[in-house]
Amino acid sequence: MGVAARQFGRYWLDLGWRRRTARDRRLTLGNSLVGGLRHAMMTRGIPLWLDTVLEDLLVEEHGGAARVTGVLARRHGAQVHIEARRGVILAAGGFERNQAMREQYLPHPSRAEWSATPPHNTGDGIHAAQRAGAALELMSHVWGAPTVKVSGEEKQRAIFVERALPGCIVVNGQGRRFVNEAAPYSEFVPAMYRDHEQTGCSVPAWLVFDATFRRKYPCGPILPGSIMPDRRIPAPFADILLRADSLDALARFAGIDPAGLAHTVSRMNGFAASGVDEDFGKGDNVFDTYYGDTQVRPNPCLAPIGRAPFYAVRIDAGDIGTKGGLATDASARVLREDGSPIDGLFAIGNTSASMMGASYPGAGSTIGPAMTFGLIAADALAGGEAGQGQVD
Ligand SMILES: Cc1cc2nc3c(=O)[nH]c(=O)nc-3n(C[C@H](O)[C@H](O)[C@H](O)COP(=O)(O)OP(=O)(O)OC[C@H]3O[C@@H](n4cnc5c(N)ncnc54)[C@H](O)[C@@H]3O)c2cc1C
């Protein structure tokens, strides 16, 4: 409590800084990671150009082999050539915001606006390297995460935790469950597509819960009803919540089959009583129960759905980035189809195909490798070894 009070006090009394921005000086989580990188740039006098868009790579022929010698960019609207004596590291994110590429590579239906990522991640780095002869890998994979739309926000919100909590189900348009709601987000989206192939009504899906769940737990940006009752939900957040006095009315409101939903809820309420989800095993492993409610017995991920009003939230087949991209080697060098490296060209993060392949070992599988291969590539450039592949 004392720590929290000190932190609040420090924030509120930091008047000079608060006049500049609402963001605290004290950085935590991802902000502190990026803050550390920014600080390193400042202490080393490395310039940061904002409002500068990569348009293409500059490529020259050297003794019959192509070499990347810089980039063509647009800075404050004007085209600039940036020469790179040693090489270029592409780190422009994935292609999740490029609708045409989604249509071409990802399972359907797929919408750029379902993504929880920066809106400018349109695959520019991938395209530029492709023009220089780069090969692509894993293009049909995303870092999947179910998301919800909050109107007025440029990114959708990923739904990581609430699915595991007791007293909610996720159903398709037939009102049927198709997955363990508590499954890791990376497994959840493929399950949506698998069911959609069979039923044609799982993208989008619906998170359904009752008044008890609403009172106790958060859902997306909406805090538990005990803190944020329905009448106090800010307008853009309130839009995500469909509410009705009966399950039947809720189903009709959301376009879900009412009989299917009634059947599923009754079956799930039986599982809540026995503590065993006979259909999908929700709450039968430690991953599920990590996000469950330990106060709820016998299964911390299962509780009955029965108290009006009832709620539904639309869940899109979103992502926190695409997984496919440029083929690279262990030194982060970009490769051609024949496996040879393109001189002077490196790629990291979601611009490169993930070193994790189609799998997702856990949180950190994206930023960890991005940081690691960023270091490897920068080391190679600093040592003047670009394109030589020798990185210690
Ligand atoms: C809600 C959420 C939670 C996450 N949690 C985790 C987690 O716990 N652990 C983890 O490892 N990962 C997590 N991730 C994933 C992780 O944030 C991304 O995988 C990672 O940021 C990708 O890094 P990147 O550098 O490849 O791309 P990004 O961080 O997306 O950065 C790409 C940048 O390139 C810019 N850009 C695009 N095109 C151009 C162009 N032509 N010219 C100039 N700039 C351009 C974009 O504007 C953007 O700023 C999470 C993501 C989200 C959305």
mmCIF file of N, CA, C and O in Angstrom, residues 284-337:
data_model
loop_
_atom_site.group_PDB
_atom_site.id
_atom_site.type_symbol
_atom_site.label_atom_id
_atom_site.label_comp_id
_atom_site.label_asym_id
_atom_site.label_seq_id
_atom_site.Cartn_x
_atom_site.Cartn_y
_atom_site.Cartn_z
ATOM 1 N N ASP A 284 -8.806 -28.170 -16.679
ATOM 2 C CA ASP A 284 -8.214 -29.425 -16.202
ATOM 3 C C ASP A 284 -6.692 -29.434 -16.292
ATOM 4 O O ASP A 284 -6.057 -30.477 -16.233
ATOM 5 N N ASN A 285 -6.072 -28.259 -16.448
ATOM 6 C CA ASN A 285 -4.607 -28.186 -16.466
ATOM 7 C C ASN A 285 -4.158 -26.855 -15.845
ATOM 8 O O ASN A 285 -4.952 -25.927 -15.718
ATOM 9 N N VAL A 286 -2.881 -26.787 -15.486
ATOM 10 C CA VAL A 286 -2.410 -25.612 -14.733
ATOM 11 C C VAL A 286 -2.405 -24.337 -15.573
ATOM 12 O O VAL A 286 -2.550 -23.238 -15.038
ATOM 13 N N PHE A 287 -2.249 -24.496 -16.877
ATOM 14 C CA PHE A 287 -2.290 -23.291 -17.717
ATOM 15 C C PHE A 287 -3.661 -22.629 -17.588
ATOM 16 O O PHE A 287 -3.776 -21.416 -17.394
ATOM 17 N N ASP A 288 -4.725 -23.434 -17.666
ATOM 18 C CA ASP A 288 -6.084 -22.880 -17.565
ATOM 19 C C ASP A 288 -6.304 -22.246 -16.184
ATOM 20 O O ASP A 288 -6.830 -21.135 -16.074
ATOM 21 N N THR A 289 -5.912 -22.983 -15.138
ATOM 22 C CA THR A 289 -6.268 -22.526 -13.789
ATOM 23 C C THR A 289 -5.429 -21.313 -13.368
ATOM 24 O O THR A 289 -5.811 -20.584 -12.455
ATOM 25 N N TYR A 290 -4.296 -21.090 -14.035
ATOM 26 C CA TYR A 290 -3.490 -19.896 -13.740
ATOM 27 C C TYR A 290 -4.349 -18.633 -13.839
ATOM 28 O O TYR A 290 -4.234 -17.711 -13.041
ATOM 29 N N TYR A 291 -5.206 -18.589 -14.853
ATOM 30 C CA TYR A 291 -6.080 -17.420 -15.025
ATOM 31 C C TYR A 291 -7.472 -17.644 -14.447
ATOM 32 O O TYR A 291 -8.367 -16.827 -14.615
ATOM 33 N N GLY A 292 -7.699 -18.801 -13.795
ATOM 34 C CA GLY A 292 -9.010 -19.070 -13.208
ATOM 35 C C GLY A 292 -9.188 -18.305 -11.904
ATOM 36 O O GLY A 292 -8.368 -17.457 -11.529
ATOM 37 N N ASP A 293 -10.262 -18.611 -11.204
ATOM 38 C CA ASP A 293 -10.547 -17.959 -9.922
ATOM 39 C C ASP A 293 -10.462 -19.030 -8.829
ATOM 40 O O ASP A 293 -11.328 -19.895 -8.743
ATOM 41 N N THR A 294 -9.409 -18.954 -8.016
ATOM 42 C CA THR A 294 -9.154 -20.008 -7.024
ATOM 43 C C THR A 294 -10.254 -20.073 -5.956
ATOM 44 O O THR A 294 -10.348 -21.066 -5.247
ATOM 45 N N GLN A 295 -11.056 -19.014 -5.863
ATOM 46 C CA GLN A 295 -12.163 -19.036 -4.892
ATOM 47 C C GLN A 295 -13.302 -19.942 -5.356
ATOM 48 O O GLN A 295 -14.200 -20.263 -4.582
ATOM 49 N N VAL A 296 -13.296 -20.285 -6.637
ATOM 50 C CA VAL A 296 -14.421 -21.043 -7.194
ATOM 51 C C VAL A 296 -14.087 -22.539 -7.190
ATOM 52 O O VAL A 296 -13.032 -22.948 -7.647
ATOM 53 N N ARG A 297 -14.997 -23.333 -6.647
ATOM 54 C CA ARG A 297 -14.817 -24.786 -6.514
ATOM 55 C C ARG A 297 -15.966 -25.503 -7.239
ATOM 56 O O ARG A 297 -17.047 -24.939 -7.325
ATOM 57 N N PRO A 298 -15.792 -26.737 -7.699
ATOM 58 C CA PRO A 298 -14.557 -27.529 -7.653
ATOM 59 C C PRO A 298 -13.567 -27.193 -8.774
ATOM 60 O O PRO A 298 -12.424 -27.620 -8.722
ATOM 61 N N ASN A 299 -14.007 -26.440 -9.778
ATOM 62 C CA ASN A 299 -13.103 -26.135 -10.896
ATOM 63 C C ASN A 299 -13.008 -24.615 -11.018
ATOM 64 O O ASN A 299 -14.020 -23.947 -11.265
ATOM 65 N N PRO A 300 -11.816 -24.039 -10.841
ATOM 66 C CA PRO A 300 -11.687 -22.571 -10.833
ATOM 67 C C PRO A 300 -11.986 -21.903 -12.174
ATOM 68 O O PRO A 300 -12.025 -20.673 -12.257
ATOM 69 N N CYS A 301 -12.227 -22.719 -13.208
ATOM 70 C CA CYS A 301 -12.549 -22.143 -14.527
ATOM 71 C C CYS A 301 -14.008 -22.369 -14.927
ATOM 72 O O CYS A 301 -14.407 -21.999 -16.033
ATOM 73 N N LEU A 302 -14.775 -22.999 -14.016
ATOM 74 C CA LEU A 302 -16.168 -23.299 -14.374
ATOM 75 C C LEU A 302 -17.137 -22.776 -13.318
ATOM 76 O O LEU A 302 -16.927 -22.987 -12.121
ATOM 77 N N ALA A 303 -18.190 -22.085 -13.781
ATOM 78 C CA ALA A 303 -19.261 -21.636 -12.883
ATOM 79 C C ALA A 303 -20.544 -21.578 -13.704
ATOM 80 O O ALA A 303 -20.494 -21.427 -14.937
ATOM 81 N N PRO A 304 -21.690 -21.694 -13.047
ATOM 82 C CA PRO A 304 -22.945 -21.686 -13.810
ATOM 83 C C PRO A 304 -23.239 -20.318 -14.429
ATOM 84 O O PRO A 304 -22.808 -19.283 -13.915
ATOM 85 N N ILE A 305 -23.968 -20.355 -15.536
ATOM 86 C CA ILE A 305 -24.437 -19.132 -16.201
ATOM 87 C C ILE A 305 -25.950 -19.150 -16.028
ATOM 88 O O ILE A 305 -26.622 -19.994 -16.616
ATOM 89 N N GLY A 306 -26.498 -18.253 -15.186
ATOM 90 C CA GLY A 306 -27.927 -18.370 -14.909
ATOM 91 C C GLY A 306 -28.587 -17.101 -14.416
ATOM 92 O O GLY A 306 -29.816 -17.013 -14.399
ATOM 93 N N ARG A 307 -27.782 -16.128 -14.023
ATOM 94 C CA ARG A 307 -28.399 -14.936 -13.413
ATOM 95 C C ARG A 307 -28.513 -13.797 -14.423
ATOM 96 O O ARG A 307 -27.522 -13.384 -15.018
ATOM 97 N N ALA A 308 -29.724 -13.313 -14.637
ATOM 98 C CA ALA A 308 -29.935 -12.211 -15.572
ATOM 99 C C ALA A 308 -29.386 -10.897 -14.984
ATOM 100 O O ALA A 308 -29.321 -10.767 -13.762
ATOM 101 N N PRO A 309 -29.014 -9.927 -15.794
ATOM 102 C CA PRO A 309 -29.045 -9.974 -17.256
ATOM 103 C C PRO A 309 -27.877 -10.798 -17.820
ATOM 104 O O PRO A 309 -26.903 -11.054 -17.131
ATOM 105 N N PHE A 310 -28.020 -11.130 -19.100
ATOM 106 C CA PHE A 310 -26.990 -11.907 -19.793
ATOM 107 C C PHE A 310 -26.274 -11.004 -20.808
ATOM 108 O O PHE A 310 -26.846 -10.034 -21.293
ATOM 109 N N TYR A 311 -25.019 -11.380 -21.083
ATOM 110 C CA TYR A 311 -24.181 -10.516 -21.930
ATOM 111 C C TYR A 311 -23.507 -11.330 -23.040
ATOM 112 O O TYR A 311 -23.197 -12.511 -22.847
ATOM 113 N N ALA A 312 -23.250 -10.664 -24.157
ATOM 114 C CA ALA A 312 -22.468 -11.278 -25.238
ATOM 115 C C ALA A 312 -21.487 -10.246 -25.777
ATOM 116 O O ALA A 312 -21.820 -9.062 -25.901
ATOM 117 N N VAL A 313 -20.260 -10.713 -26.064
ATOM 118 C CA VAL A 313 -19.221 -9.845 -26.651
ATOM 119 C C VAL A 313 -18.726 -10.516 -27.920
ATOM 120 O O VAL A 313 -18.380 -11.703 -27.912
ATOM 121 N N ARG A 314 -18.689 -9.770 -29.011
ATOM 122 C CA ARG A 314 -18.219 -10.317 -30.287
ATOM 123 C C ARG A 314 -16.700 -10.502 -30.250
ATOM 124 O O ARG A 314 -15.965 -9.579 -29.866
ATOM 125 N N ILE A 315 -16.248 -11.677 -30.653
ATOM 126 C CA ILE A 315 -14.820 -11.985 -30.644
ATOM 127 C C ILE A 315 -14.348 -12.185 -32.080
ATOM 128 O O ILE A 315 -14.849 -13.064 -32.780
ATOM 129 N N ASP A 316 -13.387 -11.397 -32.513
ATOM 130 C CA ASP A 316 -12.845 -11.547 -33.862
ATOM 131 C C ASP A 316 -11.601 -12.436 -33.871
ATOM 132 O O ASP A 316 -10.909 -12.563 -32.858
ATOM 133 N N ALA A 317 -11.337 -13.000 -35.035
ATOM 134 C CA ALA A 317 -10.147 -13.862 -35.204
ATOM 135 C C ALA A 317 -8.936 -12.953 -35.437
ATOM 136 O O ALA A 317 -8.413 -12.840 -36.543
ATOM 137 N N GLY A 318 -8.507 -12.302 -34.365
ATOM 138 C CA GLY A 318 -7.463 -11.284 -34.476
ATOM 139 C C GLY A 318 -6.066 -11.841 -34.340
ATOM 140 O O GLY A 318 -5.837 -13.051 -34.373
ATOM 141 N N ASP A 319 -5.131 -10.917 -34.188
ATOM 142 C CA ASP A 319 -3.730 -11.322 -34.072
ATOM 143 C C ASP A 319 -2.945 -10.246 -33.348
ATOM 144 O O ASP A 319 -3.400 -9.106 -33.229
ATOM 145 N N ILE A 320 -1.773 -10.641 -32.876
ATOM 146 C CA ILE A 320 -0.825 -9.651 -32.342
ATOM 147 C C ILE A 320 0.387 -9.570 -33.276
ATOM 148 O O ILE A 320 1.479 -9.227 -32.869
ATOM 149 N N GLY A 321 0.145 -9.907 -34.544
ATOM 150 C CA GLY A 321 1.189 -9.799 -35.560
ATOM 151 C C GLY A 321 1.167 -11.011 -36.468
ATOM 152 O O GLY A 321 0.573 -12.041 -36.132
ATOM 153 N N THR A 322 1.812 -10.881 -37.622
ATOM 154 C CA THR A 322 1.951 -12.042 -38.512
ATOM 155 C C THR A 322 3.287 -12.712 -38.239
ATOM 156 O O THR A 322 4.238 -12.088 -37.767
ATOM 157 N N LYS A 323 3.328 -13.991 -38.558
ATOM 158 C CA LYS A 323 4.475 -14.823 -38.230
ATOM 159 C C LYS A 323 5.378 -15.052 -39.423
ATOM 160 O O LYS A 323 6.557 -15.358 -39.289
ATOM 161 N N GLY A 324 4.776 -14.959 -40.594
ATOM 162 C CA GLY A 324 5.552 -15.225 -41.805
ATOM 163 C C GLY A 324 6.278 -13.976 -42.263
ATOM 164 O O GLY A 324 5.867 -12.854 -41.956
ATOM 165 N N GLY A 325 7.327 -14.184 -43.009
ATOM 166 C CA GLY A 325 8.078 -13.044 -43.527
ATOM 167 C C GLY A 325 9.314 -13.517 -44.251
ATOM 168 O O GLY A 325 9.332 -14.617 -44.832
ATOM 169 N N LEU A 326 10.366 -12.710 -44.173
ATOM 170 C CA LEU A 326 11.579 -12.997 -44.941
ATOM 171 C C LEU A 326 12.328 -14.180 -44.346
ATOM 172 O O LEU A 326 12.465 -14.296 -43.119
ATOM 173 N N ALA A 327 12.807 -15.037 -45.219
ATOM 174 C CA ALA A 327 13.651 -16.151 -44.768
ATOM 175 C C ALA A 327 14.981 -15.570 -44.310
ATOM 176 O O ALA A 327 15.577 -14.740 -45.006
ATOM 177 N N THR A 328 15.418 -15.968 -43.130
ATOM 178 C CA THR A 328 16.708 -15.473 -42.615
ATOM 179 C C THR A 328 17.508 -16.655 -42.068
ATOM 180 O O THR A 328 16.953 -17.726 -41.813
ATOM 181 N N ASP A 329 18.801 -16.431 -41.840
ATOM 182 C CA ASP A 329 19.625 -17.485 -41.244
ATOM 183 C C ASP A 329 19.951 -17.122 -39.791
ATOM 184 O O ASP A 329 19.430 -16.139 -39.244
ATOM 185 N N ALA A 330 20.817 -17.910 -39.170
ATOM 186 C CA ALA A 330 21.113 -17.722 -37.749
ATOM 187 C C ALA A 330 21.833 -16.405 -37.474
ATOM 188 O O ALA A 330 21.954 -15.985 -36.321
ATOM 189 N N SER A 331 22.315 -15.734 -38.538
ATOM 190 C CA SER A 331 22.953 -14.433 -38.374
ATOM 191 C C SER A 331 22.014 -13.297 -38.766
ATOM 192 O O SER A 331 22.462 -12.167 -38.939
ATOM 193 N N ALA A 332 20.716 -13.624 -38.938
ATOM 194 C CA ALA A 332 19.680 -12.642 -39.297
ATOM 195 C C ALA A 332 19.831 -12.116 -40.722
ATOM 196 O O ALA A 332 19.210 -11.118 -41.086
ATOM 197 N N ARG A 333 20.671 -12.784 -41.533
ATOM 198 C CA ARG A 333 20.808 -12.345 -42.928
ATOM 199 C C ARG A 333 19.609 -12.817 -43.742
ATOM 200 O O ARG A 333 19.130 -13.943 -43.563
ATOM 201 N N VAL A 334 19.152 -11.975 -44.652
ATOM 202 C CA VAL A 334 18.008 -12.337 -45.491
ATOM 203 C C VAL A 334 18.486 -13.263 -46.612
ATOM 204 O O VAL A 334 19.521 -13.018 -47.239
ATOM 205 N N LEU A 335 17.699 -14.312 -46.846
ATOM 206 C CA LEU A 335 18.098 -15.349 -47.807
ATOM 207 C C LEU A 335 17.256 -15.326 -49.075
ATOM 208 O O LEU A 335 16.077 -14.964 -49.033
ATOM 209 N N ARG A 336 17.894 -15.769 -50.170
ATOM 210 C CA ARG A 336 17.142 -15.988 -51.416
ATOM 211 C C ARG A 336 16.538 -17.397 -51.393
ATOM 212 O O ARG A 336 16.827 -18.183 -50.492
ATOM 213 N N GLU A 337 15.751 -17.705 -52.426
ATOM 214 C CA GLU A 337 15.153 -19.054 -52.541
ATOM 215 C C GLU A 337 16.212 -20.152 -52.478
ATOM 216 O O GLU A 337 15.983 -21.216 -51.913
#
